[in-house]
């Protein structure tokens, strides 16, 4: 296990706590730092290589840089701003990493081994499910991430570092990324897109744009903005309801951006991109699993040529929702298939851990007294009252 902490990497060049991470810097940022420090321009390339190509775990280790440049760098930045606090799961299944941030908060990231039923059908790819925020402000009624509310956005460095830390720990490359961990990526637009640029760049981490998926609860204006973003990343929508009444019950964001507005934004996305959009649909018993919803979902999916991923709901501690029986799950899928929609139903174990992202962090922060234990009893009423 990588047990690097700022204290362990600092001596003798001492880095103060809470400095921005080097893994959030672009070549332009580095060139600006080098110019400010009065150093020759070629130093910028060296620093860039230490950060990304060589993945230096400390500034001290950047041996081709002068001592004074390393000191100047360590005054402004830190090589690592996360530490791995806990790993659960196993190599053959899904491994979940609890990562501690410099301010003592936690986020989760989940490594999913090659899996045939994944987004984009990348069967031979190792997927990492990354977080974009600490907590979440969107308050989806079924989700653990938002239970304790929203704390803050992650920086670009904290996002990129999730991949770098997991790769170092696992000793293997990640080749597929999904922004399906904690948080709403499109509510942290500038840091997420900056991280995507770094993750994609040849000088950076080198993951193909088509192997990165941003998942959103449906922030229509930001979907349009992302459609104009130059990299050919994929888009997934957490839909979970095919009519406004059903969706608004479990996703308050739907009151702000109802389905008509969301699907107009998706049409705009389609006009800019060739790749199919994925509609994620959790099946929750008695809430959104009625076959009438399946018929409406089929219509909506066909309208934008989207694929549908059905996910039986994973129980969250403190929430009462359950998944429907397998017969109902199959019947729901069959309605989609009969309507000519590409639909998958994922029942594999790994996703039980992945989709429950947020729970580990919730437990840890509650145990440490960082947050009060959330009071889920107040939040689980099915019906219009639940979203007030
Ligand atoms: N906020 C973004 C990114 C988070 S994605 C979004 O909503 O898309 C996390 C995914 O896991 C979402 O599709 C979410 O709806 C799903 N999810 C959350 N809790 C779940 C649970 N208990 N069981 C199954 N899926 C869940």
Coordinates of C-alpha atoms and ligand atoms in Angstrom, one line a residue:
X1 CA 0.0 0.0 0.0
X2 CA 1.2 3.4 -0.8
X3 CA 1.5 5.1 2.6
X4 CA 2.8 8.4 1.3
X5 CA 1.8 11.4 3.3
X6 CA 2.7 15.1 2.9
X7 CA 4.9 14.7 6.0
X8 CA 6.7 11.7 4.6
X9 CA 7.6 13.3 1.3
X10 CA 8.4 16.7 2.5
X11 CA 11.8 16.5 4.2
X12 CA 14.1 18.2 3.7
X13 CA 12.1 20.4 1.4
X14 CA 9.2 21.2 3.5
X15 CA 5.8 21.7 2.0
X16 CA 3.1 23.4 4.0
X17 CA -0.3 21.7 4.3
X18 CA -3.1 22.4 1.8
X19 CA -1.1 23.6 -1.1
X20 CA -2.5 22.9 -4.6
X21 CA -1.6 19.6 -6.1
X22 CA 0.9 19.5 -9.0
X23 CA -1.3 17.0 -10.8
X24 CA -3.7 19.8 -11.6
X25 CA -1.2 21.8 -13.6
X26 CA -1.2 22.2 -17.4
X27 CA 1.9 23.1 -19.4
X28 CA 0.7 26.7 -19.5
X29 CA 0.4 26.8 -15.7
X30 CA 3.9 25.3 -15.3
X31 CA 5.4 27.7 -17.8
X32 CA 3.9 30.6 -15.8
X33 CA 5.4 29.3 -12.6
X34 CA 8.8 28.9 -14.3
X35 CA 8.7 32.4 -15.7
X36 CA 7.7 33.9 -12.3
X37 CA 10.6 32.1 -10.7
X38 CA 13.0 33.6 -13.1
X39 CA 14.1 30.2 -14.3
X40 CA 14.9 29.3 -18.0
X41 CA 12.0 28.1 -20.0
X42 CA 13.3 24.6 -20.6
X43 CA 12.7 23.9 -16.9
X44 CA 8.9 23.8 -17.6
X45 CA 9.3 20.7 -19.7
X46 CA 11.4 19.0 -17.0
X47 CA 8.8 19.7 -14.4
X48 CA 6.0 18.5 -16.6
X49 CA 7.8 15.2 -17.1
X50 CA 8.4 14.7 -13.5
X51 CA 4.8 15.3 -12.7
X52 CA 3.2 13.1 -15.4
X53 CA 5.6 10.9 -17.3
X54 CA 7.6 10.0 -14.2
X55 CA 4.9 10.5 -11.7
X56 CA 7.3 11.8 -9.0
X57 CA 5.7 11.2 -5.6
X58 CA 7.6 14.1 -4.1
X59 CA 9.2 17.3 -5.2
X60 CA 12.4 16.3 -3.4
X61 CA 12.7 13.4 -5.9
X62 CA 12.8 15.7 -9.0
X63 CA 16.6 15.3 -9.1
X64 CA 17.3 17.1 -12.4
X65 CA 15.9 20.4 -10.9
X66 CA 18.1 22.7 -8.9
X67 CA 17.6 22.7 -5.2
X68 CA 16.4 26.3 -5.3
X69 CA 13.8 25.5 -8.0
X70 CA 12.5 22.5 -5.9
X71 CA 12.2 24.8 -2.9
X72 CA 10.3 27.3 -4.9
X73 CA 8.0 24.6 -6.2
X74 CA 7.4 23.2 -2.8
X75 CA 6.5 26.6 -1.5
X76 CA 3.6 26.7 -3.9
X77 CA 2.5 23.1 -4.6
X78 CA 2.4 19.6 -3.2
X79 CA 3.2 16.5 -5.2
X80 CA 0.3 14.6 -3.6
X81 CA -2.8 15.9 -1.9
X82 CA -4.6 12.5 -1.2
X83 CA -3.7 9.6 0.9
X84 CA -5.2 6.1 0.6
X85 CA -7.0 5.6 3.9
X86 CA -8.7 2.3 3.3
X87 CA -9.1 -0.3 0.5
X88 CA -12.0 -2.8 0.5
X89 CA -12.8 -5.5 -2.0
X90 CA -10.4 -7.8 -3.9
X91 CA -8.4 -7.9 -7.0
X92 CA -10.8 -10.1 -8.9
X93 CA -13.9 -8.2 -8.0
X94 CA -14.2 -4.5 -7.4
X95 CA -11.9 -2.5 -5.2
X96 CA -13.1 0.5 -3.4
X97 CA -10.6 3.2 -2.2
X98 CA -11.4 5.6 0.6
X99 CA -9.1 8.6 0.0
X100 CA -8.3 11.3 2.6
X101 CA -8.0 14.8 1.4
X102 CA -5.7 17.5 2.9
X103 CA -8.6 19.1 4.8
X104 CA -9.5 15.8 6.5
X105 CA -12.5 15.0 4.3
X106 CA -12.9 11.8 2.3
X107 CA -13.9 10.8 -1.2
X108 CA -14.2 7.4 -2.8
X109 CA -13.0 5.9 -6.0
X110 CA -13.8 2.4 -7.3
X111 CA -11.7 0.2 -9.5
X112 CA -13.8 -2.2 -11.6
X113 CA -12.0 -5.0 -13.4
X114 CA -12.6 -5.9 -17.0
X115 CA -16.4 -6.3 -17.3
X116 CA -18.5 -7.1 -20.3
X117 CA -21.6 -5.2 -19.3
X118 CA -20.0 -1.8 -18.8
X119 CA -20.7 1.5 -20.3
X120 CA -19.6 1.5 -23.9
X121 CA -19.2 -2.3 -23.9
X122 CA -15.5 -2.1 -23.2
X123 CA -15.2 -5.7 -22.0
X124 CA -11.4 -5.8 -21.7
X125 CA -11.0 -2.6 -19.9
X126 CA -10.2 -1.7 -16.3
X127 CA -12.6 1.0 -15.3
X128 CA -12.2 3.6 -12.5
X129 CA -15.2 5.3 -11.1
X130 CA -14.1 8.7 -9.8
X131 CA -15.6 11.3 -7.5
X132 CA -15.9 15.0 -8.5
X133 CA -17.1 16.6 -5.3
X134 CA -17.1 15.9 -1.5
X135 CA -20.8 15.1 -0.9
X136 CA -23.4 16.3 -3.4
X137 CA -26.0 19.1 -3.4
X138 CA -28.6 17.4 -5.6
X139 CA -30.3 15.3 -2.9
X140 CA -31.4 12.4 -5.0
X141 CA -33.6 10.4 -2.6
X142 CA -32.1 7.0 -3.2
X143 CA -28.4 8.0 -3.1
X144 CA -25.8 7.8 -0.3
X145 CA -23.6 10.5 -1.7
X146 CA -26.0 13.3 -0.9
X147 CA -27.1 12.1 2.5
X148 CA -24.8 14.4 4.4
X149 CA -25.2 17.3 1.9
X150 CA -22.6 19.1 -0.1
X151 CA -19.1 20.1 1.3
X152 CA -17.0 21.3 -1.6
X153 CA -15.8 20.8 -5.2
X154 CA -12.7 18.7 -5.8
X155 CA -9.8 20.5 -7.5
X156 CA -8.6 19.3 -10.9
X157 CA -5.5 17.9 -9.1
X158 CA -7.7 15.9 -6.6
X159 CA -9.6 14.4 -9.5
X160 CA -6.5 13.5 -11.6
X161 CA -4.8 12.1 -8.5
X162 CA -7.5 9.6 -7.9
X163 CA -6.3 7.8 -11.1
X164 CA -2.6 8.2 -10.3
X165 CA -2.9 6.9 -6.8
X166 CA -5.0 3.9 -7.8
X167 CA -2.7 3.0 -10.6
X168 CA 0.3 3.2 -8.3
X169 CA -1.4 1.0 -5.7
X170 CA -2.8 -1.5 -8.1
X171 CA 0.3 -1.6 -10.3
X172 CA -1.8 -1.5 -13.5
X173 CA -3.2 1.1 -15.8
X174 CA -6.7 2.3 -15.8
X175 CA -8.1 2.5 -19.3
X176 CA -11.7 3.6 -18.8
X177 CA -12.9 6.4 -16.6
X178 CA -16.5 7.1 -15.4
X179 CA -17.4 10.2 -13.4
X180 CA -19.9 8.2 -11.4
X181 CA -18.5 8.4 -8.0
X182 CA -19.5 11.0 -5.4
X183 CA -20.7 14.4 -6.6
X184 CA -22.3 16.1 -9.6
X185 CA -19.5 16.6 -12.2
X186 CA -21.3 19.2 -14.2
X187 CA -21.8 21.3 -11.0
X188 CA -17.9 21.4 -10.8
X189 CA -17.6 22.1 -14.5
X190 CA -14.3 24.0 -14.8
X191 CA -12.3 21.6 -12.5
X192 CA -13.8 18.5 -14.1
X193 CA -13.1 19.7 -17.7
X194 CA -9.5 20.7 -16.7
X195 CA -9.0 17.3 -15.2
X196 CA -10.3 15.6 -18.3
X197 CA -7.9 17.6 -20.4
X198 CA -5.0 16.5 -18.2
X199 CA -6.2 12.9 -18.2
X200 CA -6.5 12.9 -22.0
X201 CA -3.3 14.7 -22.9
X202 CA -0.3 13.0 -24.4
X203 CA 1.9 14.9 -21.9
X204 CA -0.6 14.0 -19.1
X205 CA -2.2 10.6 -18.3
X206 CA -3.0 9.6 -21.9
X207 CA -6.5 8.1 -21.5
X208 CA -8.5 8.3 -24.8
X209 CA -11.4 10.8 -24.6
X210 CA -13.8 8.1 -25.9
X211 CA -12.9 6.1 -22.7
X212 CA -14.1 8.8 -20.4
X213 CA -17.8 9.1 -19.4
X214 CA -19.3 12.1 -17.6
X215 CA -22.5 11.1 -15.8
X216 CA -25.0 13.8 -14.8
X217 CA -28.2 14.0 -12.9
X218 CA -29.4 16.2 -15.7
X219 CA -28.0 19.8 -15.6
X220 CA -29.4 20.8 -19.0
X221 CA -27.5 24.1 -19.4
X222 CA -24.1 22.4 -18.5
X223 CA -24.9 19.5 -20.9
X224 CA -25.1 22.1 -23.7
X225 CA -21.9 23.7 -22.6
X226 CA -20.1 20.3 -22.5
X227 CA -21.4 19.5 -26.0
X228 CA -19.2 22.3 -27.2
X229 CA -16.2 21.0 -25.2
X230 CA -13.7 19.9 -27.9
X231 CA -12.8 16.4 -26.5
X232 CA -15.0 13.5 -27.7
X233 CA -16.0 12.2 -24.2
X234 CA -19.1 10.2 -23.6
X235 CA -22.2 11.3 -21.8
X236 CA -24.4 9.3 -19.4
X237 CA -27.6 10.6 -17.8
X238 CA -28.9 9.4 -14.5
X239 CA -32.5 9.3 -15.6
X240 CA -34.3 7.0 -13.1
X241 CA -37.8 8.2 -14.1
X242 CA -39.4 8.5 -17.6
X243 CA -42.1 11.0 -16.6
X244 CA -41.8 14.2 -14.7
X245 CA -44.0 13.1 -11.9
X246 CA -42.0 9.9 -11.2
X247 CA -38.6 11.6 -11.7
X248 CA -39.4 14.6 -9.6
X249 CA -40.3 12.4 -6.7
X250 CA -36.8 10.9 -6.5
X251 CA -34.7 13.6 -8.2
X252 CA -35.4 17.2 -7.1
X253 CA -33.2 18.4 -9.9
X254 CA -36.0 17.5 -12.2
X255 CA -38.1 20.4 -10.9
X256 CA -35.4 22.8 -12.0
X257 CA -34.7 21.1 -15.3
X258 CA -37.7 19.0 -16.3
X259 CA -37.5 16.2 -18.9
X260 CA -38.5 18.3 -21.9
X261 CA -35.6 20.7 -21.2
X262 CA -33.2 17.8 -20.5
X263 CA -34.1 16.1 -23.7
X264 CA -33.7 19.3 -25.7
X265 CA -30.2 19.6 -24.3
X266 CA -29.6 15.9 -25.2
X267 CA -30.7 16.6 -28.8
X268 CA -28.2 19.4 -28.9
X269 CA -25.5 17.0 -27.6
X270 CA -26.4 14.5 -30.3
X271 CA -26.2 17.2 -33.0
X272 CA -22.6 17.7 -32.0
X273 CA -21.5 14.1 -31.3
X274 CA -21.6 10.7 -33.0
X275 CA -21.5 8.5 -29.9
X276 CA -24.6 7.2 -28.3
X277 CA -25.8 8.7 -25.0
X278 CA -26.4 6.2 -22.2
X279 CA -29.4 6.5 -20.0
X280 CA -28.9 5.1 -16.6
X281 CA -32.0 3.8 -14.9
X282 CA -32.0 2.4 -11.4
X283 CA -34.9 0.0 -10.8
X284 CA -36.6 0.8 -7.5
X285 CA -39.5 -1.4 -6.4
X286 CA -42.8 0.4 -6.5
X287 CA -41.3 3.7 -7.4
X288 CA -40.1 3.7 -11.0
X289 CA -40.3 0.0 -12.1
X290 CA -43.8 0.0 -13.5
X291 CA -44.0 -1.2 -17.1
X292 CA -45.7 2.1 -18.1
X293 CA -42.4 3.8 -17.2
X294 CA -40.6 1.3 -19.4
X295 CA -42.8 2.2 -22.4
X296 CA -42.2 5.9 -21.8
X297 CA -38.5 5.3 -21.3
X298 CA -38.4 3.3 -24.6
X299 CA -39.9 6.3 -26.4
X300 CA -37.5 8.8 -24.9
X301 CA -34.5 6.6 -25.6
X302 CA -35.5 6.1 -29.3
X303 CA -36.0 9.8 -29.7
X304 CA -32.3 10.4 -29.0
X305 CA -30.9 7.0 -30.1
X306 CA -29.7 6.3 -26.6
X307 CA -28.7 3.0 -25.0
X308 CA -30.3 2.1 -21.6
X309 CA -28.5 0.7 -18.6
X310 CA -30.8 -0.8 -16.1
X311 CA -29.4 -1.2 -12.6
X312 CA -31.3 -3.0 -9.9
X313 CA -31.2 -0.7 -6.9
X314 CA -28.5 -1.3 -4.3
X315 CA -29.7 -1.0 -0.7
X316 CA -28.2 2.0 1.1
X317 CA -27.9 1.9 4.9
X318 CA -30.6 4.0 6.4
X319 CA -32.7 4.2 3.2
X320 CA -35.8 2.0 2.8
X321 CA -35.8 1.5 -1.0
X322 CA -35.5 -2.0 -2.4
X323 CA -34.9 -3.5 -5.9
X324 CA -37.8 -5.3 -7.7
X325 CA -37.7 -9.1 -8.1
X326 CA -35.8 -10.5 -11.1
X327 CA -39.0 -11.2 -12.9
X328 CA -40.0 -7.6 -12.8
X329 CA -36.5 -6.5 -13.8
X330 CA -36.6 -8.8 -16.9
X331 CA -40.1 -7.6 -17.8
X332 CA -39.0 -4.0 -17.7
X333 CA -36.0 -4.8 -19.9
X334 CA -38.1 -6.8 -22.3
X335 CA -40.4 -3.8 -22.9
X336 CA -37.3 -1.8 -24.0
X337 CA -35.9 -4.6 -26.2
X338 CA -39.3 -5.2 -27.9
X339 CA -39.4 -1.5 -28.7
X340 CA -36.0 -1.8 -30.4
X341 CA -34.0 -0.1 -27.7
X342 CA -30.5 -1.4 -26.8
X343 CA -30.8 -2.2 -23.1
X344 CA -28.6 -4.0 -20.6
X345 CA -29.6 -5.2 -17.2
X346 CA -26.6 -5.3 -14.8
X347 CA -26.8 -7.7 -11.9
X348 CA -23.1 -8.3 -11.3
X349 CA -21.6 -8.1 -7.8
X350 CA -19.1 -5.4 -8.6
X351 CA -21.6 -2.8 -9.2
X352 CA -23.1 -3.4 -5.7
X353 CA -19.9 -1.7 -4.4
X354 CA -19.6 0.8 -7.2
X355 CA -23.1 2.1 -7.2
X356 CA -23.1 2.4 -3.4
X357 CA -20.3 5.0 -3.8
X358 CA -20.5 7.5 -0.9
X359 CA -21.4 5.1 1.8
X360 CA -17.8 4.4 2.9
X361 CA -17.1 8.1 3.2
X362 CA -20.3 8.7 5.1
X363 CA -19.4 6.1 7.7
X364 CA -15.8 7.4 8.0
X365 CA -16.8 11.0 8.4
X366 CA -19.6 10.1 10.8
X367 CA -17.2 8.0 12.9
X368 CA -14.7 10.8 13.1
X369 CA -17.3 13.3 14.0
X370 CA -16.6 15.4 10.9
X371 CA -20.3 15.3 10.0
X372 CA -23.3 14.5 12.1
X373 CA -25.0 11.3 11.4
X374 CA -27.6 12.1 8.7
X375 CA -31.2 11.6 9.7
X376 CA -32.5 9.5 6.8
X377 CA -35.9 8.9 8.3
X378 CA -36.8 12.4 7.2
X379 CA -35.8 11.8 3.7
X380 CA -37.4 8.6 2.6
X381 CA -41.1 9.4 2.2
X382 CA -42.2 8.3 -1.2
X383 CA -44.4 10.9 -2.8
X384 CA -44.4 14.6 -3.5
X385 CA -43.5 15.5 0.1
X386 CA -40.1 13.9 -0.2
X387 CA -38.8 16.6 -2.5
X388 CA -40.1 19.7 -0.6
Ligands
LIG1 N1 -24.3 13.0 -10.0 C1 -23.9 12.3 -11.2 C2 -22.7 11.4 -11.0 C3 -23.0 10.3 -9.9 S1 -23.3 8.9 -10.8 C4 -25.1 11.5 -11.7 O1 -26.1 11.6 -11.0 O2 -25.1 10.9 -12.7 C5 -23.7 7.7 -9.6 C6 -24.6 6.8 -10.2 O3 -25.0 5.8 -9.3 C7 -25.9 7.5 -10.7 O4 -26.4 6.9 -11.9 C8 -26.8 7.2 -9.5 O5 -28.1 7.5 -9.8 C9 -26.4 5.8 -9.2 N2 -26.8 5.4 -7.8 C10 -26.8 6.1 -6.7 N3 -27.2 5.4 -5.6 C11 -27.5 4.2 -6.1 C12 -28.0 3.0 -5.5 N4 -28.2 2.9 -4.2 N5 -28.1 1.9 -6.3 C13 -27.8 1.9 -7.6 N6 -27.3 3.0 -8.2 C14 -27.2 4.1 -7.5

